[in-house]
Short mmCIF file of C-alpha atoms in Angstrom, two decimals:
data_model
loop_
_atom_site.label_atom_id
_atom_site.label_comp_id
_atom_site.label_asym_id
_atom_site.label_seq_id
_atom_site.Cartn_x
_atom_site.Cartn_y
_atom_site.Cartn_z
CA MET D 607 -40.76 141.60 -182.95
CA SER D 608 -38.68 141.60 -186.12
CA SER D 609 -38.36 138.81 -188.42
CA ASP D 610 -34.54 138.45 -187.79
CA LEU D 611 -35.33 138.06 -184.07
CA ALA D 612 -37.88 135.34 -184.74
CA ARG D 613 -35.21 133.61 -186.54
CA TYR D 614 -32.18 133.94 -184.63
CA GLY D 615 -33.40 135.34 -181.05
CA LEU D 616 -31.32 137.47 -178.44
CA SER D 617 -27.86 137.34 -177.40
CA ALA D 618 -29.31 136.42 -174.14
CA PRO D 619 -32.76 136.37 -172.77
CA VAL D 620 -34.66 139.24 -171.81
CA ASN D 621 -36.45 137.51 -169.00
CA VAL D 622 -36.45 133.91 -167.43
CA THR D 623 -39.23 132.23 -165.96
CA TRP D 624 -37.76 130.26 -162.78
CA GLU D 625 -40.08 127.78 -161.41
CA ILE D 626 -38.09 127.67 -158.22
CA THR D 627 -39.78 124.65 -156.51
CA LEU D 628 -42.76 122.39 -157.27
CA LYS D 629 -43.57 122.34 -153.35
CA CYS D 630 -47.09 123.62 -153.03
CA ASN D 631 -49.85 124.34 -150.53
CA LEU D 632 -52.60 123.96 -152.98
CA LYS D 633 -53.60 121.43 -155.77
CA CYS D 634 -55.33 123.57 -158.52
CA LEU D 635 -57.16 121.94 -161.16
CA HIS D 636 -55.26 123.74 -163.93
CA CYS D 637 -51.86 123.66 -162.38
CA LEU D 638 -49.14 123.80 -165.44
CA SER D 639 -46.56 122.32 -163.52
CA ASP D 640 -48.66 119.45 -161.46
CA ALA D 641 -47.24 120.91 -158.56
CA GLY D 642 -47.75 119.69 -155.02
CA LYS D 643 -44.63 118.07 -153.37
CA ALA D 644 -40.97 119.33 -153.98
CA MET D 645 -38.67 117.48 -156.35
CA PRO D 646 -35.95 115.49 -154.59
CA GLU D 647 -33.44 117.23 -156.75
CA GLU D 648 -34.24 120.82 -156.52
CA LEU D 649 -31.72 123.38 -156.54
CA ASP D 650 -30.00 124.29 -153.10
CA PHE D 651 -29.29 127.69 -152.04
CA GLY D 652 -26.05 127.70 -153.23
CA GLN D 653 -27.02 126.53 -156.74
CA CYS D 654 -29.53 129.50 -156.72
CA ARG D 655 -27.28 131.83 -156.07
CA LEU D 656 -24.98 130.57 -158.90
CA LEU D 657 -28.04 130.88 -161.03
CA ILE D 658 -28.85 134.42 -159.96
CA GLU D 659 -25.33 135.44 -160.56
CA GLN D 660 -25.16 133.91 -164.25
CA LEU D 661 -28.34 135.91 -164.80
CA ALA D 662 -27.03 139.03 -163.83
CA ALA D 663 -23.88 138.58 -165.58
CA ILE D 664 -25.47 138.03 -168.91
CA LYS D 665 -27.92 141.15 -168.20
CA VAL D 666 -31.25 139.30 -168.10
CA PHE D 667 -33.54 142.12 -167.40
CA GLN D 668 -36.24 140.29 -165.23
CA VAL D 669 -36.91 136.99 -163.62
CA ASN D 670 -40.33 135.67 -163.53
CA ILE D 671 -40.39 133.19 -160.48
CA GLY D 672 -43.28 130.76 -159.74
CA GLY D 673 -43.67 127.10 -158.92
CA GLY D 674 -45.36 125.36 -157.05
CA GLU D 675 -45.73 128.16 -154.33
CA PRO D 676 -42.14 130.17 -154.01
CA PHE D 677 -42.72 130.94 -150.44
CA MET D 678 -42.87 127.40 -149.49
CA ARG D 679 -38.87 127.58 -149.71
CA GLU D 680 -37.81 128.66 -146.49
CA ASP D 681 -34.95 130.51 -147.89
CA PHE D 682 -36.98 132.30 -150.79
CA VAL D 683 -37.12 135.54 -149.23
CA ASP D 684 -33.22 135.56 -148.78
CA LEU D 685 -33.04 134.38 -152.81
CA LEU D 686 -35.37 137.12 -153.49
CA ASP D 687 -33.31 139.91 -151.74
CA LEU D 688 -30.12 138.37 -153.34
CA ALA D 689 -31.67 138.78 -156.62
CA HIS D 690 -32.41 142.31 -155.89
CA ARG D 691 -28.92 143.00 -154.95
CA ASN D 692 -27.93 141.57 -158.15
CA GLN D 693 -29.98 144.06 -159.72
CA LEU D 694 -32.61 141.79 -161.28
CA VAL D 695 -36.23 142.86 -161.72
CA THR D 696 -38.41 140.16 -160.27
CA CYS D 697 -42.02 139.04 -160.94
CA VAL D 698 -43.28 136.63 -158.27
CA SER D 699 -46.27 134.43 -158.83
CA THR D 700 -47.93 133.32 -155.54
CA ASN D 701 -51.14 131.80 -154.43
CA GLY D 702 -51.02 134.34 -151.50
CA LEU D 703 -51.87 131.89 -148.75
CA LEU D 704 -48.59 132.65 -147.11
CA VAL D 705 -48.75 136.47 -147.33
CA ASP D 706 -49.27 138.02 -143.86
CA ASP D 707 -48.56 141.73 -142.54
CA SER D 708 -44.88 140.82 -141.86
CA LEU D 709 -44.04 139.27 -145.13
CA ALA D 710 -45.85 142.18 -147.10
CA LYS D 711 -43.98 144.71 -145.08
CA HIS D 712 -40.71 143.07 -146.13
CA LEU D 713 -41.67 142.62 -149.99
CA ALA D 714 -42.72 146.46 -149.80
CA ARG D 715 -38.87 147.37 -149.32
CA LEU D 716 -37.99 145.52 -152.79
CA GLU D 717 -38.22 148.33 -155.25
CA MET D 718 -37.92 146.00 -158.21
CA LEU D 719 -40.38 143.59 -157.36
CA TYR D 720 -43.70 142.84 -158.85
CA LEU D 721 -46.10 140.21 -157.48
CA GLN D 722 -49.06 138.36 -159.12
CA VAL D 723 -51.42 136.94 -156.59
CA SER D 724 -53.58 134.02 -158.15
CA LEU D 725 -57.21 134.52 -157.85
CA ASP D 726 -59.51 132.38 -160.30
CA GLY D 727 -62.91 133.76 -159.65
CA ALA D 728 -64.72 136.85 -158.30
CA THR D 729 -66.68 134.66 -156.11
CA ALA D 730 -65.75 131.94 -153.49
CA GLU D 731 -68.08 129.55 -155.51
CA VAL D 732 -66.24 129.90 -158.77
CA ASN D 733 -62.68 130.20 -157.31
CA ASP D 734 -62.82 127.62 -154.85
CA ALA D 735 -63.85 125.07 -157.19
CA ILE D 736 -60.50 125.63 -159.06
CA ARG D 737 -58.08 126.43 -156.28
CA GLY D 738 -59.59 124.81 -153.37
CA GLU D 739 -62.13 125.14 -150.59
CA GLY D 740 -61.53 128.24 -148.40
CA THR D 741 -59.04 129.61 -150.87
CA TYR D 742 -61.07 132.75 -152.11
CA HIS D 743 -61.32 134.38 -148.67
CA LYS D 744 -57.54 133.70 -147.76
CA ILE D 745 -56.43 135.28 -151.35
CA LEU D 746 -58.24 138.38 -150.51
CA ARG D 747 -56.60 138.50 -147.10
CA ALA D 748 -53.32 138.30 -148.79
CA ALA D 749 -54.48 141.18 -151.39
CA ASP D 750 -55.49 143.36 -148.20
CA ALA D 751 -52.05 143.04 -146.45
CA LEU D 752 -50.21 143.88 -149.90
CA ALA D 753 -52.40 146.78 -150.51
CA ARG D 754 -52.06 148.23 -147.11
CA HIS D 755 -48.05 148.12 -147.21
CA GLY D 756 -47.95 149.35 -150.74
CA VAL D 757 -46.78 146.39 -152.81
CA ARG D 758 -47.15 146.46 -156.15
CA PHE D 759 -49.40 143.84 -157.35
CA SER D 760 -51.84 142.11 -159.90
CA LEU D 761 -54.63 139.59 -159.43
CA ASN D 762 -53.79 137.04 -161.92
CA THR D 763 -56.70 134.90 -163.40
CA VAL D 764 -56.32 131.93 -165.65
CA LEU D 765 -59.28 132.11 -168.28
CA THR D 766 -61.62 129.24 -167.80
CA ARG D 767 -65.08 128.34 -169.05
CA ILE D 768 -66.16 128.85 -165.46
CA ASN D 769 -65.08 132.12 -164.31
CA TYR D 770 -65.46 133.87 -168.06
CA PRO D 771 -68.68 135.24 -167.18
CA GLN D 772 -66.70 137.17 -164.23
CA LEU D 773 -64.35 138.86 -165.93
CA GLU D 774 -65.60 142.27 -165.53
CA GLU D 775 -66.19 141.74 -161.85
CA LEU D 776 -62.60 140.31 -161.35
CA ARG D 777 -61.40 143.63 -163.00
CA LYS D 778 -63.25 145.66 -160.66
CA LEU D 779 -62.11 143.64 -157.73
CA ALA D 780 -58.51 144.32 -158.74
CA ALA D 781 -59.17 147.65 -159.06
CA GLY D 782 -60.48 148.06 -155.66
CA TYR D 783 -57.17 147.20 -154.42
CA GLY D 784 -55.42 149.62 -156.76
CA ALA D 785 -54.27 146.46 -158.90
CA ASP D 786 -54.09 145.60 -162.14
CA LEU D 787 -56.08 142.16 -163.38
CA ARG D 788 -53.77 139.86 -165.44
CA VAL D 789 -55.50 137.13 -167.41
CA SER D 790 -53.59 134.34 -168.58
CA ARG D 791 -54.09 131.58 -171.00
CA PHE D 792 -55.64 128.09 -170.14
CA ARG D 793 -52.67 125.68 -171.18
CA PRO D 794 -53.23 121.97 -171.26
CA SER D 795 -49.92 121.13 -169.60
CA GLY D 796 -49.45 119.67 -166.13
CA ARG D 797 -52.98 119.21 -164.53
CA GLY D 798 -54.45 121.19 -167.26
CA LYS D 799 -54.16 118.00 -169.48
CA SER D 800 -56.81 116.43 -167.80
CA SER D 801 -58.97 119.29 -166.73
CA LYS D 802 -59.02 120.96 -170.22
CA VAL D 803 -62.49 119.66 -171.01
CA GLU D 804 -63.79 120.83 -167.91
CA LEU D 805 -62.12 124.03 -167.55
CA GLY D 806 -60.83 125.00 -170.80
CA PRO D 807 -63.01 127.99 -172.37
CA ASP D 808 -64.69 127.35 -175.68
CA LYS D 809 -64.33 129.09 -178.92
CA GLU D 810 -67.34 131.35 -178.37
CA GLN D 811 -65.78 132.65 -175.19
CA LEU D 812 -62.36 133.10 -176.65
CA GLU D 813 -63.90 135.17 -179.34
CA SER D 814 -65.77 137.37 -177.12
CA PHE D 815 -62.73 137.37 -174.95
CA ALA D 816 -60.80 139.15 -177.68
CA VAL D 817 -63.51 141.85 -178.28
CA TRP D 818 -63.40 142.39 -174.42
CA LEU D 819 -59.69 142.90 -174.35
CA GLU D 820 -59.88 145.35 -176.90
CA GLU D 821 -62.41 147.35 -175.04
CA ASN D 822 -60.09 146.80 -171.51
CA GLN D 823 -56.91 148.11 -172.87
CA PHE D 824 -55.40 148.20 -169.02
CA VAL D 825 -56.08 144.42 -168.35
CA ARG D 826 -52.50 142.84 -168.50
CA THR D 827 -51.91 139.44 -170.65
CA GLY D 828 -48.19 139.35 -170.98
CA ASP D 829 -47.89 137.39 -174.27
CA SER D 830 -50.52 134.74 -173.34
CA PHE D 831 -53.13 135.92 -176.07
CA PHE D 832 -51.32 137.59 -178.72
CA CYS D 833 -53.05 135.06 -181.43
CA LEU D 834 -56.21 136.59 -180.28
CA THR D 835 -55.47 140.24 -179.91
CA SER D 836 -56.19 143.27 -182.11
CA GLU D 837 -53.84 144.99 -184.10
CA ASN D 838 -54.19 148.01 -181.71
CA ARG D 839 -53.56 146.03 -178.79
CA ARG D 840 -50.66 144.01 -180.31
CA ARG D 841 -48.80 147.29 -180.63
CA LYS D 842 -48.45 147.54 -176.86
CA GLY D 843 -46.43 144.74 -176.34
CA LEU D 844 -44.99 141.32 -177.56
CA ASP D 845 -46.95 140.14 -180.39
CA MET D 846 -45.59 136.67 -180.92
CA CYS D 847 -43.95 133.66 -179.07
CA GLY D 848 -40.88 134.71 -177.48
CA ALA D 849 -39.85 131.06 -176.28
CA ALA D 850 -36.02 130.62 -176.95
CA LYS D 851 -35.92 134.03 -178.85
CA MET D 852 -36.45 136.16 -175.77
CA THR D 853 -37.19 134.10 -173.01
CA CYS D 854 -36.40 130.35 -171.58
CA CYS D 855 -37.57 128.42 -168.37
CA VAL D 856 -35.48 126.93 -165.35
CA SER D 857 -37.10 124.19 -163.67
CA PRO D 858 -36.63 123.73 -159.96
CA SER D 859 -34.06 120.96 -160.80
CA GLY D 860 -32.03 123.43 -163.06
CA ASP D 861 -33.35 121.90 -166.28
CA VAL D 862 -33.64 124.58 -169.13
CA TYR D 863 -36.42 124.35 -171.29
CA PRO D 864 -37.90 126.97 -174.04
CA CYS D 865 -40.57 128.19 -172.13
CA ALA D 866 -42.67 127.15 -168.99
CA PHE D 867 -45.21 125.31 -170.97
CA LEU D 868 -42.72 123.26 -172.98
CA GLN D 869 -41.05 121.28 -169.96
CA GLU D 870 -41.12 118.11 -171.81
CA PRO D 871 -38.16 115.54 -172.30
CA ALA D 872 -38.05 116.46 -175.73
CA PHE D 873 -37.60 120.21 -175.27
CA LEU D 874 -34.91 119.62 -172.46
CA ALA D 875 -32.05 122.09 -173.54
CA GLY D 876 -29.45 121.36 -170.68
CA ASN D 877 -29.03 121.98 -167.17
CA ILE D 878 -27.47 124.91 -165.22
CA ARG D 879 -25.74 122.43 -162.69
CA ARG D 880 -23.62 121.27 -165.69
CA ARG D 881 -23.47 124.37 -168.19
CA HIS D 882 -23.51 128.06 -167.79
CA ILE D 883 -27.10 129.43 -168.73
CA LYS D 884 -25.45 131.39 -171.47
CA ASP D 885 -23.81 128.49 -173.05
CA ILE D 886 -27.20 126.52 -173.25
CA TRP D 887 -28.96 129.60 -174.71
CA ASP D 888 -26.24 129.84 -177.45
CA HIS D 889 -25.84 126.34 -178.25
CA ALA D 890 -28.76 123.95 -177.32
CA PRO D 891 -30.05 122.32 -180.41
CA VAL D 892 -33.77 122.49 -179.16
CA LEU D 893 -33.73 126.05 -178.60
CA ASP D 894 -32.23 126.79 -182.27
CA LEU D 895 -35.12 124.55 -183.08
CA LEU D 896 -37.87 126.76 -181.79
CA ARG D 897 -36.09 129.91 -183.35
CA ARG D 898 -36.19 128.39 -186.81
CA LEU D 899 -39.80 126.91 -186.43
CA ASP D 900 -41.90 127.30 -189.56
CA VAL D 901 -45.73 127.15 -189.39
CA LYS D 902 -46.24 126.52 -193.19
CA ALA D 903 -49.98 126.19 -192.83
CA CYS D 904 -50.09 129.95 -191.56
CA GLU D 905 -47.69 131.59 -194.09
CA THR D 906 -50.55 132.86 -196.27
CA CYS D 907 -52.57 134.32 -193.29
CA SER D 908 -52.83 138.08 -193.21
CA ARG D 909 -51.60 137.86 -189.56
CA PHE D 910 -48.81 135.61 -190.18
CA GLU D 911 -46.00 138.35 -189.48
CA HIS D 912 -47.82 139.44 -186.19
CA CYS D 913 -48.10 135.81 -184.53
CA ARG D 914 -46.08 133.59 -186.91
CA GLY D 915 -48.49 130.81 -185.97
CA GLY D 916 -49.35 131.43 -182.28
CA CYS D 917 -48.44 129.38 -179.37
CA PRO D 918 -45.97 126.24 -180.14
CA ALA D 919 -46.96 124.82 -176.82
CA MET D 920 -50.76 124.59 -177.34
CA ALA D 921 -49.94 122.78 -180.77
CA PHE D 922 -47.69 120.54 -179.02
CA HIS D 923 -50.02 119.83 -176.18
CA THR D 924 -53.00 119.61 -178.75
CA TYR D 925 -51.39 117.66 -181.61
CA ASN D 926 -48.11 116.65 -180.27
CA ASP D 927 -46.41 118.78 -183.14
CA ILE D 928 -44.98 122.40 -182.64
CA SER D 929 -45.26 122.92 -186.29
CA MET D 930 -49.28 123.05 -186.26
CA PRO D 931 -50.96 126.25 -186.09
CA ASP D 932 -52.41 127.44 -182.68
CA PRO D 933 -55.74 125.63 -182.44
CA GLU D 934 -56.97 128.74 -180.39
CA CYS D 935 -55.94 131.29 -183.16
CA LEU D 936 -58.42 134.08 -183.75
CA MET D 937 -58.68 133.61 -187.56
CA ASN D 938 -59.27 129.88 -187.16
CA LEU D 939 -61.91 130.35 -184.44
CA ARG D 940 -63.61 132.82 -186.81
CA ALA D 941 -63.12 130.06 -189.86
CA LEU D 942 -64.76 127.64 -187.40
CA SER D 943 -67.66 129.93 -186.44
CA SER D 944 -68.75 130.73 -189.96
CA GLY D 945 -68.30 127.08 -191.33
CA ASP D 946 -65.25 127.57 -193.03
CA SER D 947 -62.15 125.18 -192.98
CA PRO D 948 -59.52 126.20 -190.33
CA LYS D 949 -55.90 126.54 -191.67
CA GLY D 950 -53.69 123.49 -191.25
CA PHE D 951 -55.11 121.56 -188.67
CA PRO D 952 -57.75 118.98 -187.97
CA LEU D 953 -61.28 119.67 -186.27
CA SER D 954 -61.26 117.85 -182.90
#
């Protein structure tokens, strides 16, 4: 990403994260949205259709749909079909519990669909400790159905201190379905705020994970771990935070935020019920704030042009300040390991 893009962003987002409902049939310990019950003011079908049409009109390439559990909405399959008729690529995150042969067969017809099925351990003992008793086998039944019908999907794992030892087993498990493994970063938002001490990976695990990623080039991460990845791996994808520059997030009620991990009152950019998403993207002060963000403490770092301070959401949820450096930056983890002072943030 060029410095101009980091400063000004694009004329429209490349992709939009859409948390389409907070309704969920699980209560995962690390849920970034604290999902469970639907919000009373969630967008109805007509409002969702309008958003889809707006996204298509401004030529958003991909919509990443999550929740909650998207398939808990009775109209979700119809909305998914509508998105595809509007030529939007969709990436849907699901816990898999509602995926059966009938649904998998329908999803297989959608050529621009990619599915992420959440699994947080290679064994029932580890996964179920995070996602709930009995979920491991239900998730694998969903993976069986998707693979049988030829649906493209990945197994998505949030890296935690208890599933870190199972990364290689998870990679092999995904490969057995002809699927990718996608590892996402644990972020202390939603229920992750209260489970961070229990589940957040420690610095030794994060350092070792950076090495493991370099050795496993086909494991997906999105931009979750750009502050940890090597020069070689960064060339393959987004290498700095894209919030407000390449992406934004729409909540179940239509609120727009810079990203899914900054769904906090201070970062509310507008609501699509009242303003076109293009107008919000172009003129919301909080999005401009993210585009102009300078992490001064990191400017002398050799990696600054690659990560520009890391993830603002991690800084916010750790220090209540988006201008602080990412507390899990690889350079700072190494400084802590060697006994040196980390750059620009207090030891916790």
